[in-house]
GROMACS .gro file of C-alpha atoms in nm:
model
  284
    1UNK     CA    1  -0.328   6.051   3.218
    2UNK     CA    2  -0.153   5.923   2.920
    3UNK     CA    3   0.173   5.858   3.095
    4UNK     CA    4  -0.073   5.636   3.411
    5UNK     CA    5  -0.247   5.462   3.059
    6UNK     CA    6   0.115   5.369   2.909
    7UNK     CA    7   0.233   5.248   3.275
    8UNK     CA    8  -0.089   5.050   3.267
    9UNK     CA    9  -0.046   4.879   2.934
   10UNK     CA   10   0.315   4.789   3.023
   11UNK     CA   11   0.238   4.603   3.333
   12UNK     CA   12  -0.058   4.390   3.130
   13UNK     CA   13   0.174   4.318   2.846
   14UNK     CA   14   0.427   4.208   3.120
   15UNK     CA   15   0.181   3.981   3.317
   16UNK     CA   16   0.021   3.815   3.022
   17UNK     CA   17   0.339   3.762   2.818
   18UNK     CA   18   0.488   3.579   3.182
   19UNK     CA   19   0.176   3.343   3.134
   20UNK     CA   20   0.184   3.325   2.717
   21UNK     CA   21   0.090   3.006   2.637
   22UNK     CA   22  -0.001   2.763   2.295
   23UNK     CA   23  -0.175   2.473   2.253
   24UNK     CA   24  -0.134   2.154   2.049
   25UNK     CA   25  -0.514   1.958   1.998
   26UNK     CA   26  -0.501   1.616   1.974
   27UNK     CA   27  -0.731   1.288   1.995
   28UNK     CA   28  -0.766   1.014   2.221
   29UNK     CA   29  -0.758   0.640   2.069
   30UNK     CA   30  -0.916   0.355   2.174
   31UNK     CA   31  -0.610   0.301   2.343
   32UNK     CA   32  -0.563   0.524   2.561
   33UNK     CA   33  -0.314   0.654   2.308
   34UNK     CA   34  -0.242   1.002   2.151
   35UNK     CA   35  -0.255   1.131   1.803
   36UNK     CA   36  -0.115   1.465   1.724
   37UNK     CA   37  -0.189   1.518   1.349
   38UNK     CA   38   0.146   1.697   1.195
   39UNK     CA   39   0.264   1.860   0.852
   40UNK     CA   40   0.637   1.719   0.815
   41UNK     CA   41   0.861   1.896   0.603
   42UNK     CA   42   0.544   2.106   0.389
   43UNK     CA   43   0.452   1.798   0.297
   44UNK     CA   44   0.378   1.541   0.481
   45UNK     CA   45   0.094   1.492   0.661
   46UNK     CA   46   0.146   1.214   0.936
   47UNK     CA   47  -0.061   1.100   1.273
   48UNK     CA   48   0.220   1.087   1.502
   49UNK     CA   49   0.155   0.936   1.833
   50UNK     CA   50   0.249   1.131   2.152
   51UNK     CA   51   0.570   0.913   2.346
   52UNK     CA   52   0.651   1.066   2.646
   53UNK     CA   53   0.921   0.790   2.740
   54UNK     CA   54   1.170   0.980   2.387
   55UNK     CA   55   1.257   1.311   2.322
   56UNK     CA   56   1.266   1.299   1.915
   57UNK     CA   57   1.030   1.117   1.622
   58UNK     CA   58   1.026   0.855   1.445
   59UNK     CA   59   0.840   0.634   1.141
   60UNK     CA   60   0.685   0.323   1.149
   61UNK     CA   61   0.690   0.055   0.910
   62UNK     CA   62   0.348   0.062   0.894
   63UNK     CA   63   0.228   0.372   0.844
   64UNK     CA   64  -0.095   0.457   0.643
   65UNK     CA   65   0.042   0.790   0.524
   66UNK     CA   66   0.314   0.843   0.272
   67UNK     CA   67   0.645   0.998   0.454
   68UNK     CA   68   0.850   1.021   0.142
   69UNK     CA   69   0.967   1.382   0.198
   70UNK     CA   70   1.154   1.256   0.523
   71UNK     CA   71   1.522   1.138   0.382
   72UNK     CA   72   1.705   0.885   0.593
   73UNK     CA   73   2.058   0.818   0.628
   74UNK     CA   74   2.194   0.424   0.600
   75UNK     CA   75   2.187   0.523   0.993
   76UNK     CA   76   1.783   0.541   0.959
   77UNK     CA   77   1.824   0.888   1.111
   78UNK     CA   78   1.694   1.213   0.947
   79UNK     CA   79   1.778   1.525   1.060
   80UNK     CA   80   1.697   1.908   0.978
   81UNK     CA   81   1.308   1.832   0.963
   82UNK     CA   82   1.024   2.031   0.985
   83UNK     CA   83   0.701   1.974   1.188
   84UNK     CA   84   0.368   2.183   1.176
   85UNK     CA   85   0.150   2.096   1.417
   86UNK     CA   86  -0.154   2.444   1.362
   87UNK     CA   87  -0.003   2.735   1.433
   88UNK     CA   88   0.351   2.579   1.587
   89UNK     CA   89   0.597   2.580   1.402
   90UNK     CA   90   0.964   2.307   1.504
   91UNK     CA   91   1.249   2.313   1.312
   92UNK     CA   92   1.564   2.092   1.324
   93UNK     CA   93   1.338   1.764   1.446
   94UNK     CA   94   1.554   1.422   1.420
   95UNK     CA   95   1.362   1.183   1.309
   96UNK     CA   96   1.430   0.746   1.278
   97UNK     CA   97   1.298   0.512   1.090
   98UNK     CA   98   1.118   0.189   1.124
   99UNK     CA   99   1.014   0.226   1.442
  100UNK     CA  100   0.665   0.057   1.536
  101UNK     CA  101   0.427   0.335   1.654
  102UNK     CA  102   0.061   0.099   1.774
  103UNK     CA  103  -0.255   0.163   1.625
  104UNK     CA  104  -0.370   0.444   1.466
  105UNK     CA  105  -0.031   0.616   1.359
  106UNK     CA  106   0.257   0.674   1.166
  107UNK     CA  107   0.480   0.731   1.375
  108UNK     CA  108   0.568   0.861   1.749
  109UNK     CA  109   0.739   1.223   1.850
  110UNK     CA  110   0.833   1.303   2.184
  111UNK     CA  111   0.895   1.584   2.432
  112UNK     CA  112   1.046   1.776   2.150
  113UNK     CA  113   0.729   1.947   2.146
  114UNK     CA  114   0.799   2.125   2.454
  115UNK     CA  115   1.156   2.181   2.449
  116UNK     CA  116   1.246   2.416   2.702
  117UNK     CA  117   0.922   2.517   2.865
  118UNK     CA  118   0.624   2.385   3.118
  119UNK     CA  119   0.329   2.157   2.981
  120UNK     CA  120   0.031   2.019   3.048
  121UNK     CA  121  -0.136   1.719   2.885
  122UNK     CA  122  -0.502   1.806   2.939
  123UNK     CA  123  -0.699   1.489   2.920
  124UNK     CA  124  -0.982   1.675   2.966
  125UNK     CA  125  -0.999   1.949   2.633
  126UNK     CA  126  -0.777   1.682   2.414
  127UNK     CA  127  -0.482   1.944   2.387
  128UNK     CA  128  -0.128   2.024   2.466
  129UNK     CA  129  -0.070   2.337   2.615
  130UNK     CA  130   0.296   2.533   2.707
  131UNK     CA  131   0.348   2.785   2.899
  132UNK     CA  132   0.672   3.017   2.937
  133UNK     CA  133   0.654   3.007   3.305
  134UNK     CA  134   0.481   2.769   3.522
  135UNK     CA  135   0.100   2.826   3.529
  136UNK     CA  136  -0.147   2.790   3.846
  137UNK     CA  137  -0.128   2.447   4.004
  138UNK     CA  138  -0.375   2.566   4.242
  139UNK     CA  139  -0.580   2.222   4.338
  140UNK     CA  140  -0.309   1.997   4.143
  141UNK     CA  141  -0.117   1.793   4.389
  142UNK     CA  142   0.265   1.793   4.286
  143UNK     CA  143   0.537   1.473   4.315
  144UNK     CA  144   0.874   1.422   4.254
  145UNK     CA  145   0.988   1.344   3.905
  146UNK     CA  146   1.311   1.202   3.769
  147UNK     CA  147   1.436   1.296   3.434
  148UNK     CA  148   1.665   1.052   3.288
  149UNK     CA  149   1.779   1.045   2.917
  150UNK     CA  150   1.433   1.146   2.782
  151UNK     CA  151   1.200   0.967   3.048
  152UNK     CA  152   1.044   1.054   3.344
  153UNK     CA  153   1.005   0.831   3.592
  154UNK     CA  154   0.768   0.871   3.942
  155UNK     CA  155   0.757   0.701   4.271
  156UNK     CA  156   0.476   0.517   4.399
  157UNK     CA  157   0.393   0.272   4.664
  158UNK     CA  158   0.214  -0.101   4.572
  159UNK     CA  159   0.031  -0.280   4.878
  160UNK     CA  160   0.080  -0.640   4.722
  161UNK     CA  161   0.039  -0.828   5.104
  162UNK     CA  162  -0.100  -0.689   5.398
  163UNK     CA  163  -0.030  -0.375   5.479
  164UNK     CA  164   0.309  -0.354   5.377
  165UNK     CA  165   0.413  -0.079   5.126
  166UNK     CA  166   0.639  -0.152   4.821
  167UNK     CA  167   0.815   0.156   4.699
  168UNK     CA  168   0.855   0.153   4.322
  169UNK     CA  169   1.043   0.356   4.051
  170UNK     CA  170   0.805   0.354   3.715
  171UNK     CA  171   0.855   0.543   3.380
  172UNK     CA  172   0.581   0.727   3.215
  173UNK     CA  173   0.482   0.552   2.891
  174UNK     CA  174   0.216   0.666   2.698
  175UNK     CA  175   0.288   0.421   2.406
  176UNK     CA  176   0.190   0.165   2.640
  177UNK     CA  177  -0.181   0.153   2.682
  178UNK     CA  178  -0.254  -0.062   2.980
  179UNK     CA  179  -0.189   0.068   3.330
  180UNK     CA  180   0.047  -0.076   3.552
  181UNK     CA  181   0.329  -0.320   3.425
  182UNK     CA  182   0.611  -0.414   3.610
  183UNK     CA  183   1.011  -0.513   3.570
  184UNK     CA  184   1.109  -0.867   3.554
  185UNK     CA  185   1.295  -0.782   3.905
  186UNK     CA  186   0.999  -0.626   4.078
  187UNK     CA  187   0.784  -0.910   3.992
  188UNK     CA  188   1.051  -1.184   4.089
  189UNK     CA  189   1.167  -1.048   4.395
  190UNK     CA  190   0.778  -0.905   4.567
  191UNK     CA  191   0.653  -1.289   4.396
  192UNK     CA  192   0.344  -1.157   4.247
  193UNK     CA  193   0.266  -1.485   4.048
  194UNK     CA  194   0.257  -1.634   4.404
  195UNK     CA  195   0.097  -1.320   4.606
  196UNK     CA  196  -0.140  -1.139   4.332
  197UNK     CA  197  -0.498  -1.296   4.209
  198UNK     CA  198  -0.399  -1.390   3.845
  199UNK     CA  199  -0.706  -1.304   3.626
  200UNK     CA  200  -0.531  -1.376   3.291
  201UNK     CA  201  -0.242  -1.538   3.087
  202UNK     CA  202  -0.117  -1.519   2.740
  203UNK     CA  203   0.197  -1.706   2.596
  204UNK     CA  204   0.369  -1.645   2.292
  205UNK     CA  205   0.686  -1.767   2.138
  206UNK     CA  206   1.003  -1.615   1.992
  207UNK     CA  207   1.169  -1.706   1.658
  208UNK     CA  208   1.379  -1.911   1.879
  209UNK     CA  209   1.057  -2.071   2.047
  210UNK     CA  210   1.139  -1.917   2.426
  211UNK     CA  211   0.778  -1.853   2.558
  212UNK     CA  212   0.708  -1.499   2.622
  213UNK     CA  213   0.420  -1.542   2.916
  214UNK     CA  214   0.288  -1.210   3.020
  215UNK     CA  215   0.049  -1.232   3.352
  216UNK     CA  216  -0.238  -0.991   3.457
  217UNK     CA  217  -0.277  -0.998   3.805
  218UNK     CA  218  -0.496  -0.820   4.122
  219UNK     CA  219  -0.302  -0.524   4.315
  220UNK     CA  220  -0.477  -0.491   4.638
  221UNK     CA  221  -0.389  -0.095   4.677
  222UNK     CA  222  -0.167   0.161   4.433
  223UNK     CA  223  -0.077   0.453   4.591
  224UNK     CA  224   0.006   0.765   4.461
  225UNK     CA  225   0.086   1.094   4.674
  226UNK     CA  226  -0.254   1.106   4.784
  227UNK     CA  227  -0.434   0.904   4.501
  228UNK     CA  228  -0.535   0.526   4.626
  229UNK     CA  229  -0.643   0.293   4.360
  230UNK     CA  230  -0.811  -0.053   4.462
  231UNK     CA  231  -0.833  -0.359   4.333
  232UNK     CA  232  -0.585  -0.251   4.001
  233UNK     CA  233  -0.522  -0.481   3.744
  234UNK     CA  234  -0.164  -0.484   3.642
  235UNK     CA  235   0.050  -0.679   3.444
  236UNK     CA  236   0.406  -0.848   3.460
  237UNK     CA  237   0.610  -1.128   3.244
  238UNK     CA  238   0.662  -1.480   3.342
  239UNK     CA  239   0.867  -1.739   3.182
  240UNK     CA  240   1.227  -1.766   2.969
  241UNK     CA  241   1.273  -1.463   2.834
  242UNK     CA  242   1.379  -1.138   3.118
  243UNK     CA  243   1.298  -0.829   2.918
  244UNK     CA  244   1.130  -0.629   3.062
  245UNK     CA  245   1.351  -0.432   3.295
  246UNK     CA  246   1.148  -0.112   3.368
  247UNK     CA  247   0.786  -0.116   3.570
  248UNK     CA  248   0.539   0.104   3.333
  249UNK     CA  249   0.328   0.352   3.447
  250UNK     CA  250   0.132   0.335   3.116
  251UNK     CA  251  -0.136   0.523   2.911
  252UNK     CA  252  -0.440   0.401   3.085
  253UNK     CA  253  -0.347   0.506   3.410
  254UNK     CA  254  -0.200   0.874   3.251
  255UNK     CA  255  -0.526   0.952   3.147
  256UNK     CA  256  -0.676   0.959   3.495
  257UNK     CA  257  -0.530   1.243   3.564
  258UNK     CA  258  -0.435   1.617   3.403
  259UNK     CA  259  -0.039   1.673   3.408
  260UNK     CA  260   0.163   1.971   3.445
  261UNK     CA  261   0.539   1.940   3.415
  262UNK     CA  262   0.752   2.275   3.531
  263UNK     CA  263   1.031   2.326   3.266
  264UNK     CA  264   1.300   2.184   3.479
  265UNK     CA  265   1.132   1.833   3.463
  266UNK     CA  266   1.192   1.823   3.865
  267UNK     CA  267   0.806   1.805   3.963
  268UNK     CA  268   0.453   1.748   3.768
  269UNK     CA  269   0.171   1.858   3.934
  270UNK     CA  270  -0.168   1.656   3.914
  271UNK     CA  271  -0.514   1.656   3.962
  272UNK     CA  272  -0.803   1.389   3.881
  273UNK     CA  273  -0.957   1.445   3.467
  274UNK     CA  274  -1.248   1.307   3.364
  275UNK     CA  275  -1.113   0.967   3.354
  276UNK     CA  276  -1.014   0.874   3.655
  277UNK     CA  277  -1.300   0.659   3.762
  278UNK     CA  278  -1.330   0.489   3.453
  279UNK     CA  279  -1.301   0.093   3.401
  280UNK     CA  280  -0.956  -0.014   3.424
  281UNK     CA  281  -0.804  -0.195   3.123
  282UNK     CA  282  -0.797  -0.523   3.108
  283UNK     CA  283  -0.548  -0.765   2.962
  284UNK     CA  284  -0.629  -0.864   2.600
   0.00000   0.00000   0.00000
């Protein structure tokens, strides 16, 4: 009996250790944004905001907490930090400074927080979790993802005229709250000011006084895997300046659904949260 009750323990401790897991809480701005609150060094206690498009962390110029524990080369870069984020614990986190962050934090940190394991970014319970080995996806739809020097980047298909699908490469940014926003290239060559309803404008200038004009237009259909959004408002730049040289698949449009990323960043599963019916954003 006792040797059938040790056999029995192993196996549990073996099946639950294959799914151990922790999880990070965080908050939801206004934004669309995320805020992961974090003890730096013992000592500091910063609002970092969650960039999936960077691997590391870095401090804003205008933060509202005190970072003065963090020491920076004349590089700007700090390395050898600590981060407490609950009960997790990272050590040896590079941070850089003077780095604007948005509203509502101190500074960004990246996929540093997952380092070598699956995630999910569950919209729904405002949390983080890891796993050692890739949970269920059961009811999550998976698609391709490319991994390339800290971003990941998806495929997805815009119906600008017609019928006729436009296949599109566009980089998770959750530091970017609108939805869709896309490359000087993609918006030159598919003519969107010419082929998209344009609902809004804004210019601005340079220090050199090029104008900066960044247009919010109509996308008939956005089509991803088996997700169709109508009528999306997106966004692309106009004018002198050519900056902008990757489309954006930004926070507002993350939040719609629940994310799982296996720990080879080859595929993230998804499924619809809470959001994903909600108003789109619109350009401010």
């Amino acid at each position: 009996m006792l040797k059938k009750t040790g056999l029995f323990l192993l196996l549990a401790i073996g099946f639950f250790s294959s799914k151990a897991q922790q999880t990070i809480p965080f908050r939801i701005t206004k934004y669309h944004t995320i805020i992961v609150k974090t003890m730096v060094n013992k000592k500091d206690s910063l609002d970092l905001m969650f960039q999936i498009a960077m691997k590391d962390a870095s401090i804003s110029p205008d933060r509202q907490h005190k970072a003065d524990h963090i020491i920076f080369n004349k590089e700007e870069i700090s390395d050898e930090n600590t981060v407490d984020i609950g009960k997790l614990s990272l050590k040896n986190i590079r941070f850089t400074d003077n780095q604007l962050a948005g509203h509502e934090a101190d500074g960004k940190i990246g996929t540093v927080l997952f380092a070598g394991k699956s995630f999910k970014i569950d919209y729904d319970n405002n949390q983080f979790v890891m796993y050692d080995k890739l949970p269920d996806v059961k009811g999550y739809q998976p698609i391709p993802v490319l991994y390339n020097n800290g971003a990941f980047y998806i495929v997805a298909d815009n119906i600008i005229d017609g019928d006729r699908q436009q296949e599109a490469y566009f980089a998770l940014q959750s530091g970017y709250s609108g939805g869709i926003l896309y490359s000087n290239d993609f918006a030159e060559e598919k003519e969107l000011d010419k082929k998209l309803k344009i609902t809004g404008e804004k210019t601005l200038k340079n220090s050199q006084g090029q104008r900066i004009i960044t247009k919010q237009g109509i996308l008939p259909f956005f089509k991803l895997e088996n997700f169709v959004f109508k009528d999306l408002p997106v966004g692309f730049f106009a004018g002198e300046l050519k900056t902008q040289n990757v489309s954006y698949f930004g926070a507002d449009m993350l939040r719609r659904f629940i994310w799982i990323f296996d720990a080879d960043r080859k595929t993230a599963y998804i499924k619809p949260s809470i959001y994903y019916s909600e108003p789109y954003e619109q350009l401010k």
